[in-house]
Amino acid sequence: MADKGKQVDTSQVPDSDAQSALAAVMPVIADLLETGTRAFALGEWEDAIDSFGQLASITEQTFGSESPRYADGLVMYGRALLQHAIEQNALLAEKTLADAATGNLGKEDEEDAAGAPTKANINFEGEPDFRQIESLALEEGASSKGKEADTGEEEEEEEEDDFAAAWDVLDLARVIQAKATDSKSQLKYAETLMLLGDVSMESENFAQAVKDFSEALQVKMQYLDDSNRELAELYYKLALAHEYNQETARALELMKDVQ
């Protein structure tokens, strides 16, 4: 006979259907995590995006839109989107320089290439004299140049879309992670802020990068020792953001903490 003084709180016990559903979905989550992680390690960004995108969707459906697991999935998804965007940006830069060397640039492309670097991690020093190349180009190649210019514009728009998608995904993860107060969750929150800063640097939104790196630094300083190399890395990122944001004096001050 059961003890009437002790009653089981059935509200805390998941029903059999929920348990069965969870048991069925966990292997799928584990497989997507493994597949995405392998693809990311190999630099197969599109495959990583596909796996981590599915992972984020399933974790949201399974654990809820405010769950840490969903936030983790979003971070992996956003990181893959960012790396893919960076790779596409580098390939576009290489193509632009190659076209410049062979005289295949359109008028607008020449003006863009002759200006400042389009991204923080690309160095255009020593590019060819585009005006001289244009003067030597054959008139009959004008139509093909126009077509390639249109293709370049489409590629550039796609690249910007990739960065925007990475920002949106990571920013959603940031909102979820900001609500947790334990040290482990806060350090994850700081890592997400650093990724957002990286997106902003690549998108040339240097003021936003300064904001994100600064907040990440404030969080990490609460939980890490002063000698931790993660802080040195973050000081460097923040200094670089200030430098690109035309705040050289502040950048030099921060570089002292990189050592």
Short mmCIF file of C-alpha atoms in Angstrom, two decimals:
data_model
loop_
_atom_site.label_atom_id
_atom_site.label_comp_id
_atom_site.label_asym_id
_atom_site.label_seq_id
_atom_site.Cartn_x
_atom_site.Cartn_y
_atom_site.Cartn_z
CA MET A 1 0.00 0.00 0.00
CA ALA A 2 1.41 3.37 -1.00
CA ASP A 3 2.30 5.96 1.61
CA LYS A 4 -0.45 8.56 1.43
CA GLY A 5 1.91 11.14 2.96
CA LYS A 6 4.15 11.05 -0.13
CA GLN A 7 2.78 12.01 -3.52
CA VAL A 8 4.67 12.05 -6.80
CA ASP A 9 4.73 15.40 -8.59
CA THR A 10 3.66 14.22 -12.03
CA SER A 11 4.11 17.69 -13.48
CA GLN A 12 7.89 17.14 -13.41
CA VAL A 13 7.73 13.74 -15.12
CA PRO A 14 7.58 13.88 -18.93
CA ASP A 15 4.86 11.73 -20.51
CA SER A 16 5.78 8.69 -22.53
CA ASP A 17 5.17 10.43 -25.87
CA ALA A 18 7.55 13.24 -24.97
CA GLN A 19 10.19 10.77 -23.80
CA SER A 20 9.85 8.78 -27.00
CA ALA A 21 10.11 11.91 -29.14
CA LEU A 22 13.22 13.04 -27.28
CA ALA A 23 14.80 9.59 -27.59
CA ALA A 24 14.16 9.68 -31.32
CA VAL A 25 15.54 13.16 -31.92
CA MET A 26 18.74 12.97 -29.86
CA PRO A 27 20.57 10.67 -32.33
CA VAL A 28 19.60 13.05 -35.13
CA ILE A 29 21.03 15.98 -33.18
CA ALA A 30 24.23 14.07 -32.44
CA ASP A 31 24.62 13.14 -36.11
CA LEU A 32 24.09 16.71 -37.32
CA LEU A 33 26.58 17.97 -34.73
CA GLU A 34 29.20 15.45 -35.82
CA THR A 35 28.63 16.08 -39.53
CA GLY A 36 28.69 19.84 -39.15
CA THR A 37 31.79 19.81 -36.96
CA ARG A 38 33.66 17.62 -39.46
CA ALA A 39 32.66 19.84 -42.38
CA PHE A 40 33.70 22.96 -40.48
CA ALA A 41 37.09 21.47 -39.62
CA LEU A 42 37.65 20.66 -43.31
CA GLY A 43 36.61 24.12 -44.44
CA GLU A 44 33.56 22.77 -46.25
CA TRP A 45 31.47 25.76 -45.27
CA GLU A 46 28.33 25.04 -47.27
CA ASP A 47 28.03 21.56 -45.79
CA ALA A 48 28.66 22.98 -42.32
CA ILE A 49 25.98 25.62 -42.90
CA ASP A 50 23.50 22.96 -43.96
CA SER A 51 24.18 20.70 -40.96
CA PHE A 52 24.27 23.45 -38.35
CA GLY A 53 21.21 25.12 -39.84
CA GLN A 54 19.24 21.90 -39.43
CA LEU A 55 20.70 21.47 -35.95
CA ALA A 56 19.51 24.92 -34.88
CA SER A 57 16.04 24.27 -36.25
CA ILE A 58 15.68 20.90 -34.51
CA THR A 59 17.01 22.16 -31.16
CA GLU A 60 14.53 25.04 -31.26
CA GLN A 61 11.65 22.66 -31.92
CA THR A 62 12.83 20.22 -29.25
CA PHE A 63 14.02 22.46 -26.42
CA GLY A 64 12.37 25.80 -27.14
CA SER A 65 13.37 29.17 -28.57
CA GLU A 66 14.90 30.35 -25.28
CA SER A 67 16.99 27.27 -24.54
CA PRO A 68 20.80 27.30 -24.26
CA ARG A 69 20.97 24.35 -26.65
CA TYR A 70 19.20 26.37 -29.30
CA ALA A 71 21.63 29.25 -28.71
CA ASP A 72 24.57 26.84 -29.10
CA GLY A 73 23.14 25.65 -32.41
CA LEU A 74 22.71 29.23 -33.60
CA VAL A 75 26.32 30.07 -32.74
CA MET A 76 27.64 27.11 -34.74
CA TYR A 77 25.36 28.04 -37.63
CA GLY A 78 26.39 31.70 -37.50
CA ARG A 79 30.09 30.84 -37.29
CA ALA A 80 29.82 28.70 -40.44
CA LEU A 81 27.95 31.49 -42.26
CA LEU A 82 30.68 33.94 -41.28
CA GLN A 83 33.51 31.71 -42.51
CA HIS A 84 31.71 31.09 -45.79
CA ALA A 85 31.20 34.83 -46.27
CA ILE A 86 34.89 35.51 -45.55
CA GLU A 87 35.94 32.88 -48.07
CA GLN A 88 33.62 34.28 -50.74
CA ASN A 89 34.92 37.76 -50.03
CA ALA A 90 38.52 36.60 -50.49
CA LEU A 91 37.67 34.82 -53.75
CA LEU A 92 35.92 37.94 -55.04
CA ALA A 93 38.98 40.03 -54.19
CA GLU A 94 41.26 37.59 -56.01
CA LYS A 95 38.97 37.67 -59.04
CA THR A 96 38.96 41.47 -59.04
CA LEU A 97 42.76 41.60 -59.03
CA ALA A 98 42.99 38.93 -61.71
CA ASP A 99 40.53 40.83 -63.90
CA ALA A 100 42.50 44.03 -63.34
CA ALA A 101 45.70 42.33 -64.48
CA THR A 102 44.05 41.06 -67.69
CA GLY A 103 42.04 44.19 -68.46
CA ASN A 104 38.64 42.60 -67.79
CA LEU A 105 37.37 45.12 -65.25
CA GLY A 106 34.28 47.19 -65.90
CA LYS A 107 34.31 50.94 -65.25
CA GLU A 108 32.63 50.67 -61.83
CA ASP A 109 34.88 47.81 -60.79
CA GLU A 110 37.95 49.87 -61.66
CA GLU A 111 36.78 52.74 -59.48
CA ASP A 112 36.07 50.37 -56.57
CA ALA A 113 39.38 48.56 -56.88
CA ALA A 114 41.35 51.79 -57.07
CA GLY A 115 39.85 53.00 -53.79
CA ALA A 116 40.27 51.84 -50.22
CA PRO A 117 40.29 48.13 -49.31
CA THR A 118 36.73 46.79 -49.20
CA LYS A 119 37.35 44.65 -46.15
CA ALA A 120 39.62 44.82 -43.13
CA ASN A 121 41.55 41.67 -43.99
CA ILE A 122 42.31 42.47 -47.64
CA ASN A 123 45.36 44.40 -48.77
CA PHE A 124 45.17 46.04 -52.20
CA GLU A 125 48.62 47.65 -52.08
CA GLY A 126 50.49 47.57 -55.37
CA GLU A 127 47.45 47.07 -57.62
CA PRO A 128 47.91 47.72 -61.35
CA ASP A 129 47.21 51.11 -62.96
CA PHE A 130 43.58 50.50 -63.90
CA ARG A 131 43.33 53.62 -66.11
CA GLN A 132 46.28 52.47 -68.19
CA ILE A 133 44.75 49.01 -68.51
CA GLU A 134 41.51 50.56 -69.70
CA SER A 135 43.24 52.63 -72.37
CA LEU A 136 44.92 49.50 -73.76
CA ALA A 137 41.75 47.38 -73.73
CA LEU A 138 40.14 46.56 -77.06
CA GLU A 139 36.84 48.24 -77.81
CA GLU A 140 35.30 44.95 -78.90
CA GLY A 141 35.64 43.61 -75.35
CA ALA A 142 33.26 46.19 -73.89
CA SER A 143 30.17 43.98 -73.97
CA SER A 144 31.89 41.09 -72.19
CA LYS A 145 33.20 43.49 -69.56
CA GLY A 146 29.66 44.65 -68.88
CA LYS A 147 28.48 41.10 -68.36
CA GLU A 148 31.35 40.34 -65.98
CA ALA A 149 30.68 43.55 -64.08
CA ASP A 150 27.08 42.44 -63.58
CA THR A 151 28.31 39.06 -62.33
CA GLY A 152 30.70 40.79 -59.92
CA GLU A 153 27.86 42.90 -58.54
CA GLU A 154 25.74 39.80 -58.00
CA GLU A 155 28.62 38.08 -56.18
CA GLU A 156 29.14 41.15 -54.01
CA GLU A 157 25.44 41.27 -53.11
CA GLU A 158 25.52 37.55 -52.23
CA GLU A 159 28.58 38.15 -50.02
CA GLU A 160 26.78 40.98 -48.20
CA ASP A 161 23.76 38.71 -47.73
CA ASP A 162 26.02 36.08 -46.14
CA PHE A 163 27.40 38.58 -43.64
CA ALA A 164 23.89 39.86 -42.88
CA ALA A 165 22.64 36.31 -42.31
CA ALA A 166 25.57 35.58 -39.99
CA TRP A 167 24.83 38.75 -38.03
CA ASP A 168 21.12 37.94 -37.64
CA VAL A 169 21.79 34.39 -36.46
CA LEU A 170 24.53 35.36 -34.00
CA ASP A 171 22.55 38.31 -32.67
CA LEU A 172 19.64 36.00 -31.87
CA ALA A 173 22.03 33.72 -29.98
CA ARG A 174 23.38 36.76 -28.12
CA VAL A 175 19.90 37.72 -26.93
CA ILE A 176 19.29 34.22 -25.54
CA GLN A 177 22.71 33.89 -23.90
CA ALA A 178 22.54 37.32 -22.27
CA LYS A 179 19.78 36.09 -19.97
CA ALA A 180 21.94 33.45 -18.25
CA THR A 181 24.09 34.53 -15.30
CA ASP A 182 26.40 31.57 -14.59
CA SER A 183 30.04 31.87 -15.58
CA LYS A 184 29.96 29.20 -18.30
CA SER A 185 27.00 30.82 -20.04
CA GLN A 186 28.48 34.29 -19.71
CA LEU A 187 31.73 33.17 -21.33
CA LYS A 188 29.72 31.71 -24.21
CA TYR A 189 27.95 35.05 -24.43
CA ALA A 190 31.32 36.80 -24.69
CA GLU A 191 32.39 34.44 -27.50
CA THR A 192 29.22 35.28 -29.41
CA LEU A 193 29.93 38.98 -28.97
CA MET A 194 33.41 38.41 -30.42
CA LEU A 195 31.91 36.69 -33.45
CA LEU A 196 29.53 39.62 -33.92
CA GLY A 197 32.55 41.89 -33.75
CA ASP A 198 34.24 39.82 -36.44
CA VAL A 199 31.16 40.17 -38.67
CA SER A 200 31.19 43.93 -38.15
CA MET A 201 34.90 44.15 -38.99
CA GLU A 202 34.40 42.25 -42.23
CA SER A 203 31.37 44.45 -43.04
CA GLU A 204 33.39 47.60 -42.29
CA ASN A 205 31.02 48.58 -39.47
CA PHE A 206 33.94 49.43 -37.22
CA ALA A 207 31.98 51.40 -34.63
CA GLN A 208 29.76 48.37 -34.00
CA ALA A 209 32.84 46.14 -33.82
CA VAL A 210 34.28 48.40 -31.12
CA LYS A 211 31.04 48.09 -29.16
CA ASP A 212 30.86 44.28 -29.40
CA PHE A 213 34.54 43.67 -28.63
CA SER A 214 34.37 46.10 -25.69
CA GLU A 215 31.40 44.31 -24.17
CA ALA A 216 33.03 40.92 -24.73
CA LEU A 217 36.16 42.17 -22.96
CA GLN A 218 34.16 43.42 -19.98
CA VAL A 219 32.49 40.04 -19.60
CA LYS A 220 35.67 38.00 -19.94
CA MET A 221 37.57 40.16 -17.48
CA GLN A 222 35.05 39.12 -14.81
CA TYR A 223 35.84 35.43 -15.18
CA LEU A 224 39.37 35.08 -16.58
CA ASP A 225 42.77 35.77 -15.03
CA ASP A 226 44.65 38.81 -16.28
CA SER A 227 47.32 36.51 -17.76
CA ASN A 228 44.83 34.54 -19.84
CA ARG A 229 45.73 34.68 -23.55
CA GLU A 230 42.06 35.05 -24.48
CA LEU A 231 42.16 38.54 -23.03
CA ALA A 232 45.26 39.40 -25.05
CA GLU A 233 43.51 38.22 -28.21
CA LEU A 234 40.49 40.36 -27.38
CA TYR A 235 42.61 43.42 -26.62
CA TYR A 236 44.19 43.02 -30.05
CA LYS A 237 40.82 42.72 -31.80
CA LEU A 238 39.52 45.77 -29.96
CA ALA A 239 42.66 47.77 -30.79
CA LEU A 240 42.32 46.86 -34.46
CA ALA A 241 38.66 47.94 -34.45
CA HIS A 242 39.62 51.31 -32.93
CA GLU A 243 42.38 51.75 -35.50
CA TYR A 244 40.01 51.14 -38.42
CA ASN A 245 37.50 53.43 -36.73
CA GLN A 246 40.05 56.28 -36.92
CA GLU A 247 40.77 56.15 -33.17
CA THR A 248 44.50 55.55 -33.31
CA ALA A 249 45.32 56.91 -29.85
CA ARG A 250 42.93 54.49 -28.18
CA ALA A 251 44.24 51.65 -30.34
CA LEU A 252 47.80 52.30 -29.19
CA GLU A 253 46.70 52.30 -25.55
CA LEU A 254 45.05 48.89 -25.96
CA MET A 255 48.04 47.40 -27.76
CA LYS A 256 50.01 47.79 -24.53
CA ASP A 257 47.76 45.12 -22.99
CA VAL A 258 48.37 42.67 -25.81
CA GLN A 259 51.86 41.77 -24.56
#
